[in-house]
């Protein structure tokens, strides 16, 4: 009888990380990294810190009216930096449905892209923590301008400084932004739909390859998951990988999706940030933000993410300029002598 109870209470699956097999308790997931209900997290490494920009969750129909920012020195301990954009106060063209933001940095400015009342907007700040101001007084991409919903923006800045805006539900849209980061040539926008694509596109570059990732199914569906494709150029064409999805729920984890990815500066070390149904009793309107390591095989394929693997503290190492440090040391020495 005792053996039966043990089997009922604990369900184990086998996972392989770097060739080593381990057992996973699928009834006990790591805690969420942000307190409360937050979804659609966009993560970035900026100014020697990590930042998460999420959707504020917890209302039927996703009726949030503001955005917050969270900072961390190590991916484990997170600080609430407060409200960085309040739709009723800061916008003249939208008041609710504050969804799925993203951040990009260029020329010392921070550009915040977001969904508002099913339009895509952009705001600008001198700091990653805001406050952000609307430079246009109107949407960057207005509802109805393309097929599907105008939501889930993401901007990828390439090595040459060129920036590309990805967005859309039902199909993926991409266009190269102008140098000002707040305008584009709509005649050069392309649209396509990878097999299984629904929403939440995200792009990054590794070893010369461009990875387009997206969420499949609906965010209210426990099967919500993340897949990806690869291309040789930021606007494609993209070829969907054979091994998909690379992120999905298992056991107590439901609806794992709408993600973003961050690389630890100076290292080939990657993490994926995503939401899942709140544990316990969560659903598509009550989701929480999580982080898991993300790895690649020798061919550059993304390996399946273990949603039960805990993240250890990660430090961004600051490279010190030797010449500057030498000058600083000389000045310090002179100061000591003068005193």
PDB file of N, CA and C in Angstrom, residues 192-285:
ATOM      1  N   UNK A 192       4.894  36.036 -43.550  1.00  0.00           N
ATOM      2  CA  UNK A 192       4.949  34.599 -43.821  1.00  0.00           C
ATOM      3  C   UNK A 192       4.445  33.867 -42.584  1.00  0.00           C
ATOM      4  N   UNK A 193       4.164  32.595 -42.730  1.00  0.00           N
ATOM      5  CA  UNK A 193       3.654  31.814 -41.606  1.00  0.00           C
ATOM      6  C   UNK A 193       4.359  30.469 -41.543  1.00  0.00           C
ATOM      7  N   UNK A 194       5.354  30.347 -40.664  1.00  0.00           N
ATOM      8  CA  UNK A 194       5.984  29.038 -40.470  1.00  0.00           C
ATOM      9  C   UNK A 194       4.952  28.015 -39.983  1.00  0.00           C
ATOM     10  N   UNK A 195       5.181  26.774 -40.299  1.00  0.00           N
ATOM     11  CA  UNK A 195       4.271  25.708 -39.878  1.00  0.00           C
ATOM     12  C   UNK A 195       4.128  25.719 -38.350  1.00  0.00           C
ATOM     13  N   UNK A 196       2.904  25.853 -37.865  1.00  0.00           N
ATOM     14  CA  UNK A 196       2.629  25.870 -36.430  1.00  0.00           C
ATOM     15  C   UNK A 196       2.675  27.240 -35.794  1.00  0.00           C
ATOM     16  N   UNK A 197       3.084  28.260 -36.539  1.00  0.00           N
ATOM     17  CA  UNK A 197       3.224  29.609 -35.964  1.00  0.00           C
ATOM     18  C   UNK A 197       1.886  30.161 -35.477  1.00  0.00           C
ATOM     19  N   UNK A 198       1.903  30.743 -34.266  1.00  0.00           N
ATOM     20  CA  UNK A 198       0.730  31.480 -33.795  1.00  0.00           C
ATOM     21  C   UNK A 198       1.087  32.910 -33.399  1.00  0.00           C
ATOM     22  N   UNK A 199       2.120  33.071 -32.535  1.00  0.00           N
ATOM     23  CA  UNK A 199       2.420  34.409 -32.018  1.00  0.00           C
ATOM     24  C   UNK A 199       3.783  34.407 -31.334  1.00  0.00           C
ATOM     25  N   UNK A 200       4.125  35.555 -30.735  1.00  0.00           N
ATOM     26  CA  UNK A 200       5.297  35.643 -29.863  1.00  0.00           C
ATOM     27  C   UNK A 200       6.620  35.395 -30.543  1.00  0.00           C
ATOM     28  N   UNK A 201       6.867  36.023 -31.699  1.00  0.00           N
ATOM     29  CA  UNK A 201       8.133  35.798 -32.396  1.00  0.00           C
ATOM     30  C   UNK A 201       9.309  36.420 -31.625  1.00  0.00           C
ATOM     31  N   UNK A 202      10.456  35.760 -31.737  1.00  0.00           N
ATOM     32  CA  UNK A 202      11.684  36.246 -31.111  1.00  0.00           C
ATOM     33  C   UNK A 202      12.852  35.817 -31.987  1.00  0.00           C
ATOM     34  N   UNK A 203      13.824  36.720 -32.201  1.00  0.00           N
ATOM     35  CA  UNK A 203      14.957  36.434 -33.080  1.00  0.00           C
ATOM     36  C   UNK A 203      16.271  36.705 -32.352  1.00  0.00           C
ATOM     37  N   UNK A 204      17.227  35.814 -32.548  1.00  0.00           N
ATOM     38  CA  UNK A 204      18.587  36.046 -32.075  1.00  0.00           C
ATOM     39  C   UNK A 204      19.559  35.451 -33.086  1.00  0.00           C
ATOM     40  N   UNK A 205      20.819  35.801 -32.935  1.00  0.00           N
ATOM     41  CA  UNK A 205      21.855  35.351 -33.864  1.00  0.00           C
ATOM     42  C   UNK A 205      22.945  34.618 -33.095  1.00  0.00           C
ATOM     43  N   UNK A 206      23.371  33.491 -33.648  1.00  0.00           N
ATOM     44  CA  UNK A 206      24.456  32.716 -33.033  1.00  0.00           C
ATOM     45  C   UNK A 206      25.272  32.055 -34.130  1.00  0.00           C
ATOM     46  N   UNK A 207      26.585  32.271 -34.093  1.00  0.00           N
ATOM     47  CA  UNK A 207      27.503  31.679 -35.069  1.00  0.00           C
ATOM     48  C   UNK A 207      27.065  31.924 -36.511  1.00  0.00           C
ATOM     49  N   UNK A 208      26.611  33.149 -36.785  1.00  0.00           N
ATOM     50  CA  UNK A 208      26.245  33.538 -38.141  1.00  0.00           C
ATOM     51  C   UNK A 208      24.877  33.084 -38.593  1.00  0.00           C
ATOM     52  N   UNK A 209      24.151  32.367 -37.747  1.00  0.00           N
ATOM     53  CA  UNK A 209      22.814  31.894 -38.094  1.00  0.00           C
ATOM     54  C   UNK A 209      21.757  32.706 -37.340  1.00  0.00           C
ATOM     55  N   UNK A 210      20.628  32.943 -38.017  1.00  0.00           N
ATOM     56  CA  UNK A 210      19.517  33.673 -37.417  1.00  0.00           C
ATOM     57  C   UNK A 210      18.434  32.680 -36.996  1.00  0.00           C
ATOM     58  N   UNK A 211      18.059  32.757 -35.731  1.00  0.00           N
ATOM     59  CA  UNK A 211      17.058  31.857 -35.174  1.00  0.00           C
ATOM     60  C   UNK A 211      15.753  32.636 -34.975  1.00  0.00           C
ATOM     61  N   UNK A 212      14.700  32.202 -35.626  1.00  0.00           N
ATOM     62  CA  UNK A 212      13.362  32.757 -35.418  1.00  0.00           C
ATOM     63  C   UNK A 212      12.586  31.776 -34.560  1.00  0.00           C
ATOM     64  N   UNK A 213      12.118  32.249 -33.418  1.00  0.00           N
ATOM     65  CA  UNK A 213      11.352  31.403 -32.503  1.00  0.00           C
ATOM     66  C   UNK A 213       9.941  31.965 -32.371  1.00  0.00           C
ATOM     67  N   UNK A 214       8.986  31.110 -32.023  1.00  0.00           N
ATOM     68  CA  UNK A 214       7.600  31.551 -31.882  1.00  0.00           C
ATOM     69  C   UNK A 214       6.827  30.585 -30.975  1.00  0.00           C
ATOM     70  N   UNK A 215       5.628  31.005 -30.600  1.00  0.00           N
ATOM     71  CA  UNK A 215       4.755  30.166 -29.778  1.00  0.00           C
ATOM     72  C   UNK A 215       3.677  29.525 -30.634  1.00  0.00           C
ATOM     73  N   UNK A 216       3.380  28.272 -30.317  1.00  0.00           N
ATOM     74  CA  UNK A 216       2.353  27.508 -31.016  1.00  0.00           C
ATOM     75  C   UNK A 216       1.167  27.263 -30.086  1.00  0.00           C
ATOM     76  N   UNK A 217      -0.006  27.032 -30.668  1.00  0.00           N
ATOM     77  CA  UNK A 217      -1.279  26.912 -29.939  1.00  0.00           C
ATOM     78  C   UNK A 217      -1.657  28.269 -29.333  1.00  0.00           C
ATOM     79  N   UNK A 218      -2.654  28.289 -28.488  1.00  0.00           N
ATOM     80  CA  UNK A 218      -3.147  29.510 -27.845  1.00  0.00           C
ATOM     81  C   UNK A 218      -2.618  29.567 -26.419  1.00  0.00           C
ATOM     82  N   UNK A 219      -2.376  30.767 -25.918  1.00  0.00           N
ATOM     83  CA  UNK A 219      -1.801  30.906 -24.581  1.00  0.00           C
ATOM     84  C   UNK A 219      -2.700  30.343 -23.480  1.00  0.00           C
ATOM     85  N   UNK A 220      -3.993  30.142 -23.772  1.00  0.00           N
ATOM     86  CA  UNK A 220      -4.904  29.535 -22.801  1.00  0.00           C
ATOM     87  C   UNK A 220      -4.895  28.010 -22.879  1.00  0.00           C
ATOM     88  N   UNK A 221      -4.173  27.473 -23.854  1.00  0.00           N
ATOM     89  CA  UNK A 221      -4.106  26.037 -24.084  1.00  0.00           C
ATOM     90  C   UNK A 221      -2.915  25.455 -23.313  1.00  0.00           C
ATOM     91  N   UNK A 222      -3.119  24.408 -22.518  1.00  0.00           N
ATOM     92  CA  UNK A 222      -1.991  23.794 -21.808  1.00  0.00           C
ATOM     93  C   UNK A 222      -0.881  23.314 -22.736  1.00  0.00           C
ATOM     94  N   UNK A 223      -1.189  23.141 -24.033  1.00  0.00           N
ATOM     95  CA  UNK A 223      -0.176  22.688 -25.001  1.00  0.00           C
ATOM     96  C   UNK A 223       0.680  23.831 -25.550  1.00  0.00           C
ATOM     97  N   UNK A 224       0.398  25.036 -25.161  1.00  0.00           N
ATOM     98  CA  UNK A 224       1.180  26.207 -25.594  1.00  0.00           C
ATOM     99  C   UNK A 224       2.665  25.881 -25.480  1.00  0.00           C
ATOM    100  N   UNK A 225       3.437  26.156 -26.528  1.00  0.00           N
ATOM    101  CA  UNK A 225       4.825  25.720 -26.580  1.00  0.00           C
ATOM    102  C   UNK A 225       5.617  26.591 -27.547  1.00  0.00           C
ATOM    103  N   UNK A 226       6.925  26.360 -27.604  1.00  0.00           N
ATOM    104  CA  UNK A 226       7.825  27.188 -28.429  1.00  0.00           C
ATOM    105  C   UNK A 226       8.569  26.328 -29.443  1.00  0.00           C
ATOM    106  N   UNK A 227       8.578  26.802 -30.697  1.00  0.00           N
ATOM    107  CA  UNK A 227       9.312  26.149 -31.782  1.00  0.00           C
ATOM    108  C   UNK A 227      10.235  27.169 -32.438  1.00  0.00           C
ATOM    109  N   UNK A 228      11.071  26.695 -33.374  1.00  0.00           N
ATOM    110  CA  UNK A 228      11.996  27.628 -34.022  1.00  0.00           C
ATOM    111  C   UNK A 228      12.371  27.191 -35.425  1.00  0.00           C
ATOM    112  N   UNK A 229      12.921  28.158 -36.168  1.00  0.00           N
ATOM    113  CA  UNK A 229      13.436  27.936 -37.515  1.00  0.00           C
ATOM    114  C   UNK A 229      14.741  28.707 -37.653  1.00  0.00           C
ATOM    115  N   UNK A 230      15.517  28.408 -38.691  1.00  0.00           N
ATOM    116  CA  UNK A 230      16.835  29.013 -38.873  1.00  0.00           C
ATOM    117  C   UNK A 230      16.973  29.564 -40.287  1.00  0.00           C
ATOM    118  N   UNK A 231      17.735  30.664 -40.415  1.00  0.00           N
ATOM    119  CA  UNK A 231      17.977  31.281 -41.721  1.00  0.00           C
ATOM    120  C   UNK A 231      19.377  31.858 -41.774  1.00  0.00           C
ATOM    121  N   UNK A 232      19.790  32.250 -42.987  1.00  0.00           N
ATOM    122  CA  UNK A 232      21.090  32.886 -43.187  1.00  0.00           C
ATOM    123  C   UNK A 232      20.990  34.406 -43.227  1.00  0.00           C
ATOM    124  N   UNK A 233      19.769  34.944 -43.119  1.00  0.00           N
ATOM    125  CA  UNK A 233      19.539  36.386 -43.156  1.00  0.00           C
ATOM    126  C   UNK A 233      18.403  36.727 -42.193  1.00  0.00           C
ATOM    127  N   UNK A 234      18.380  37.941 -41.660  1.00  0.00           N
ATOM    128  CA  UNK A 234      17.379  38.290 -40.649  1.00  0.00           C
ATOM    129  C   UNK A 234      15.941  38.271 -41.148  1.00  0.00           C
ATOM    130  N   UNK A 235      15.739  38.396 -42.464  1.00  0.00           N
ATOM    131  CA  UNK A 235      14.381  38.369 -43.005  1.00  0.00           C
ATOM    132  C   UNK A 235      14.070  37.044 -43.704  1.00  0.00           C
ATOM    133  N   UNK A 236      14.943  36.059 -43.487  1.00  0.00           N
ATOM    134  CA  UNK A 236      14.696  34.739 -44.019  1.00  0.00           C
ATOM    135  C   UNK A 236      15.218  34.540 -45.428  1.00  0.00           C
ATOM    136  N   UNK A 237      14.788  33.436 -46.097  1.00  0.00           N
ATOM    137  CA  UNK A 237      13.745  32.505 -45.669  1.00  0.00           C
ATOM    138  C   UNK A 237      14.196  31.595 -44.533  1.00  0.00           C
ATOM    139  N   UNK A 238      13.231  31.256 -43.645  1.00  0.00           N
ATOM    140  CA  UNK A 238      13.504  30.437 -42.481  1.00  0.00           C
ATOM    141  C   UNK A 238      13.058  28.992 -42.720  1.00  0.00           C
ATOM    142  N   UNK A 239      13.877  28.067 -42.258  1.00  0.00           N
ATOM    143  CA  UNK A 239      13.558  26.648 -42.354  1.00  0.00           C
ATOM    144  C   UNK A 239      13.320  26.098 -40.958  1.00  0.00           C
ATOM    145  N   UNK A 240      12.148  25.536 -40.734  1.00  0.00           N
ATOM    146  CA  UNK A 240      11.812  25.026 -39.407  1.00  0.00           C
ATOM    147  C   UNK A 240      12.687  23.827 -39.058  1.00  0.00           C
ATOM    148  N   UNK A 241      13.179  23.827 -37.831  1.00  0.00           N
ATOM    149  CA  UNK A 241      14.053  22.753 -37.363  1.00  0.00           C
ATOM    150  C   UNK A 241      13.273  21.452 -37.215  1.00  0.00           C
ATOM    151  N   UNK A 242      13.993  20.357 -37.310  1.00  0.00           N
ATOM    152  CA  UNK A 242      13.362  19.032 -37.195  1.00  0.00           C
ATOM    153  C   UNK A 242      12.913  18.752 -35.768  1.00  0.00           C
ATOM    154  N   UNK A 243      13.777  19.137 -34.798  1.00  0.00           N
ATOM    155  CA  UNK A 243      13.475  18.871 -33.397  1.00  0.00           C
ATOM    156  C   UNK A 243      12.676  20.033 -32.818  1.00  0.00           C
ATOM    157  N   UNK A 244      11.361  19.867 -32.731  1.00  0.00           N
ATOM    158  CA  UNK A 244      10.455  20.887 -32.208  1.00  0.00           C
ATOM    159  C   UNK A 244       9.265  20.204 -31.523  1.00  0.00           C
ATOM    160  N   UNK A 245       8.619  20.854 -30.548  1.00  0.00           N
ATOM    161  CA  UNK A 245       9.009  22.128 -29.939  1.00  0.00           C
ATOM    162  C   UNK A 245      10.213  21.950 -29.021  1.00  0.00           C
ATOM    163  N   UNK A 246      10.893  23.050 -28.746  1.00  0.00           N
ATOM    164  CA  UNK A 246      12.038  22.958 -27.842  1.00  0.00           C
ATOM    165  C   UNK A 246      11.658  23.372 -26.419  1.00  0.00           C
ATOM    166  N   UNK A 247      10.487  23.968 -26.266  1.00  0.00           N
ATOM    167  CA  UNK A 247       9.983  24.319 -24.934  1.00  0.00           C
ATOM    168  C   UNK A 247       8.513  23.938 -24.866  1.00  0.00           C
ATOM    169  N   UNK A 248       8.152  23.147 -23.867  1.00  0.00           N
ATOM    170  CA  UNK A 248       6.745  22.775 -23.670  1.00  0.00           C
ATOM    171  C   UNK A 248       6.542  22.355 -22.220  1.00  0.00           C
ATOM    172  N   UNK A 249       5.298  22.302 -21.820  1.00  0.00           N
ATOM    173  CA  UNK A 249       4.969  21.902 -20.466  1.00  0.00           C
ATOM    174  C   UNK A 249       5.154  20.420 -20.248  1.00  0.00           C
ATOM    175  N   UNK A 250       5.209  20.060 -18.979  1.00  0.00           N
ATOM    176  CA  UNK A 250       5.330  18.660 -18.593  1.00  0.00           C
ATOM    177  C   UNK A 250       4.915  18.548 -17.133  1.00  0.00           C
ATOM    178  N   UNK A 251       4.166  17.531 -16.793  1.00  0.00           N
ATOM    179  CA  UNK A 251       3.759  17.356 -15.413  1.00  0.00           C
ATOM    180  C   UNK A 251       2.954  18.541 -14.914  1.00  0.00           C
ATOM    181  N   UNK A 252       3.395  19.141 -13.825  1.00  0.00           N
ATOM    182  CA  UNK A 252       2.677  20.262 -13.225  1.00  0.00           C
ATOM    183  C   UNK A 252       2.817  21.541 -14.045  1.00  0.00           C
ATOM    184  N   UNK A 253       3.793  21.603 -14.938  1.00  0.00           N
ATOM    185  CA  UNK A 253       4.012  22.787 -15.772  1.00  0.00           C
ATOM    186  C   UNK A 253       3.091  22.736 -16.985  1.00  0.00           C
ATOM    187  N   UNK A 254       2.236  23.731 -17.110  1.00  0.00           N
ATOM    188  CA  UNK A 254       1.282  23.814 -18.216  1.00  0.00           C
ATOM    189  C   UNK A 254       1.472  25.131 -18.972  1.00  0.00           C
ATOM    190  N   UNK A 255       1.236  25.100 -20.284  1.00  0.00           N
ATOM    191  CA  UNK A 255       1.221  26.319 -21.081  1.00  0.00           C
ATOM    192  C   UNK A 255       2.534  27.073 -21.104  1.00  0.00           C
ATOM    193  N   UNK A 256       3.655  26.369 -21.211  1.00  0.00           N
ATOM    194  CA  UNK A 256       4.973  27.027 -21.216  1.00  0.00           C
ATOM    195  C   UNK A 256       5.248  27.629 -22.593  1.00  0.00           C
ATOM    196  N   UNK A 257       5.310  28.958 -22.650  1.00  0.00           N
ATOM    197  CA  UNK A 257       5.524  29.593 -23.946  1.00  0.00           C
ATOM    198  C   UNK A 257       5.700  31.091 -23.836  1.00  0.00           C
ATOM    199  N   UNK A 258       5.529  31.774 -24.968  1.00  0.00           N
ATOM    200  CA  UNK A 258       5.765  33.213 -25.150  1.00  0.00           C
ATOM    201  C   UNK A 258       7.029  33.640 -24.402  1.00  0.00           C
ATOM    202  N   UNK A 259       8.116  33.387 -25.046  1.00  0.00           N
ATOM    203  CA  UNK A 259       9.421  33.444 -24.423  1.00  0.00           C
ATOM    204  C   UNK A 259      10.282  34.585 -24.976  1.00  0.00           C
ATOM    205  N   UNK A 260      11.468  34.694 -24.421  1.00  0.00           N
ATOM    206  CA  UNK A 260      12.561  35.483 -24.980  1.00  0.00           C
ATOM    207  C   UNK A 260      13.849  34.790 -24.563  1.00  0.00           C
ATOM    208  N   UNK A 261      14.949  35.210 -25.156  1.00  0.00           N
ATOM    209  CA  UNK A 261      16.230  34.538 -24.929  1.00  0.00           C
ATOM    210  C   UNK A 261      17.291  35.583 -24.623  1.00  0.00           C
ATOM    211  N   UNK A 262      18.215  35.252 -23.729  1.00  0.00           N
ATOM    212  CA  UNK A 262      19.322  36.155 -23.427  1.00  0.00           C
ATOM    213  C   UNK A 262      20.625  35.375 -23.428  1.00  0.00           C
ATOM    214  N   UNK A 263      21.670  36.011 -23.949  1.00  0.00           N
ATOM    215  CA  UNK A 263      23.020  35.469 -23.916  1.00  0.00           C
ATOM    216  C   UNK A 263      23.801  36.209 -22.845  1.00  0.00           C
ATOM    217  N   UNK A 264      24.508  35.492 -22.008  1.00  0.00           N
ATOM    218  CA  UNK A 264      25.351  36.136 -21.010  1.00  0.00           C
ATOM    219  C   UNK A 264      26.513  36.805 -21.743  1.00  0.00           C
ATOM    220  N   UNK A 265      26.681  38.111 -21.606  1.00  0.00           N
ATOM    221  CA  UNK A 265      27.739  38.812 -22.332  1.00  0.00           C
ATOM    222  C   UNK A 265      29.108  38.178 -22.117  1.00  0.00           C
ATOM    223  N   UNK A 266      29.823  37.969 -23.224  1.00  0.00           N
ATOM    224  CA  UNK A 266      31.157  37.405 -23.152  1.00  0.00           C
ATOM    225  C   UNK A 266      31.216  35.897 -23.081  1.00  0.00           C
ATOM    226  N   UNK A 267      30.063  35.246 -23.067  1.00  0.00           N
ATOM    227  CA  UNK A 267      30.017  33.785 -22.965  1.00  0.00           C
ATOM    228  C   UNK A 267      29.016  33.204 -23.963  1.00  0.00           C
ATOM    229  N   UNK A 268      29.235  31.964 -24.352  1.00  0.00           N
ATOM    230  CA  UNK A 268      28.240  31.243 -25.154  1.00  0.00           C
ATOM    231  C   UNK A 268      27.320  30.497 -24.193  1.00  0.00           C
ATOM    232  N   UNK A 269      26.660  31.283 -23.336  1.00  0.00           N
ATOM    233  CA  UNK A 269      25.784  30.764 -22.283  1.00  0.00           C
ATOM    234  C   UNK A 269      24.425  31.445 -22.439  1.00  0.00           C
ATOM    235  N   UNK A 270      23.375  30.646 -22.562  1.00  0.00           N
ATOM    236  CA  UNK A 270      22.070  31.161 -22.949  1.00  0.00           C
ATOM    237  C   UNK A 270      20.977  30.735 -21.973  1.00  0.00           C
ATOM    238  N   UNK A 271      19.982  31.611 -21.838  1.00  0.00           N
ATOM    239  CA  UNK A 271      18.833  31.327 -20.974  1.00  0.00           C
ATOM    240  C   UNK A 271      17.550  31.718 -21.698  1.00  0.00           C
ATOM    241  N   UNK A 272      16.510  30.958 -21.434  1.00  0.00           N
ATOM    242  CA  UNK A 272      15.203  31.227 -22.027  1.00  0.00           C
ATOM    243  C   UNK A 272      14.240  31.610 -20.910  1.00  0.00           C
ATOM    244  N   UNK A 273      13.517  32.685 -21.120  1.00  0.00           N
ATOM    245  CA  UNK A 273      12.556  33.205 -20.145  1.00  0.00           C
ATOM    246  C   UNK A 273      11.166  33.074 -20.763  1.00  0.00           C
ATOM    247  N   UNK A 274      10.188  32.625 -19.998  1.00  0.00           N
ATOM    248  CA  UNK A 274       8.874  32.304 -20.555  1.00  0.00           C
ATOM    249  C   UNK A 274       7.827  32.343 -19.445  1.00  0.00           C
ATOM    250  N   UNK A 275       6.584  32.212 -19.829  1.00  0.00           N
ATOM    251  CA  UNK A 275       5.559  32.088 -18.798  1.00  0.00           C
ATOM    252  C   UNK A 275       4.932  30.691 -18.827  1.00  0.00           C
ATOM    253  N   UNK A 276       4.333  30.342 -17.742  1.00  0.00           N
ATOM    254  CA  UNK A 276       3.577  29.099 -17.609  1.00  0.00           C
ATOM    255  C   UNK A 276       2.306  29.416 -16.835  1.00  0.00           C
ATOM    256  N   UNK A 277       1.333  28.515 -16.822  1.00  0.00           N
ATOM    257  CA  UNK A 277       0.175  28.690 -15.956  1.00  0.00           C
ATOM    258  C   UNK A 277       0.686  28.789 -14.514  1.00  0.00           C
ATOM    259  N   UNK A 278       0.138  29.723 -13.757  1.00  0.00           N
ATOM    260  CA  UNK A 278       0.519  29.862 -12.346  1.00  0.00           C
ATOM    261  C   UNK A 278       0.314  28.531 -11.629  1.00  0.00           C
ATOM    262  N   UNK A 279       1.260  28.195 -10.771  1.00  0.00           N
ATOM    263  CA  UNK A 279       1.175  26.961  -9.979  1.00  0.00           C
ATOM    264  C   UNK A 279       0.932  27.320  -8.525  1.00  0.00           C
ATOM    265  N   UNK A 280      -0.178  26.872  -7.919  1.00  0.00           N
ATOM    266  CA  UNK A 280      -1.250  26.068  -8.523  1.00  0.00           C
ATOM    267  C   UNK A 280      -2.367  26.959  -9.073  1.00  0.00           C
ATOM    268  N   UNK A 281      -3.352  26.305  -9.686  1.00  0.00           N
ATOM    269  CA  UNK A 281      -4.628  26.936 -10.067  1.00  0.00           C
ATOM    270  C   UNK A 281      -4.498  28.050 -11.098  1.00  0.00           C
ATOM    271  N   UNK A 282      -3.478  28.033 -11.931  1.00  0.00           N
ATOM    272  CA  UNK A 282      -3.341  29.043 -12.956  1.00  0.00           C
ATOM    273  C   UNK A 282      -4.085  28.687 -14.222  1.00  0.00           C
ATOM    274  N   UNK A 283      -4.109  29.641 -15.149  1.00  0.00           N
ATOM    275  CA  UNK A 283      -4.751  29.431 -16.451  1.00  0.00           C
ATOM    276  C   UNK A 283      -4.172  30.466 -17.424  1.00  0.00           C
ATOM    277  N   UNK A 284      -4.814  30.625 -18.579  1.00  0.00           N
ATOM    278  CA  UNK A 284      -4.308  31.547 -19.583  1.00  0.00           C
ATOM    279  C   UNK A 284      -4.373  33.009 -19.213  1.00  0.00           C
ATOM    280  N   UNK A 285      -5.035  33.343 -18.111  1.00  0.00           N
ATOM    281  CA  UNK A 285      -5.095  34.721 -17.638  1.00  0.00           C
ATOM    282  C   UNK A 285      -4.295  34.924 -16.346  1.00  0.00           C
TER     283      UNK A 285
END
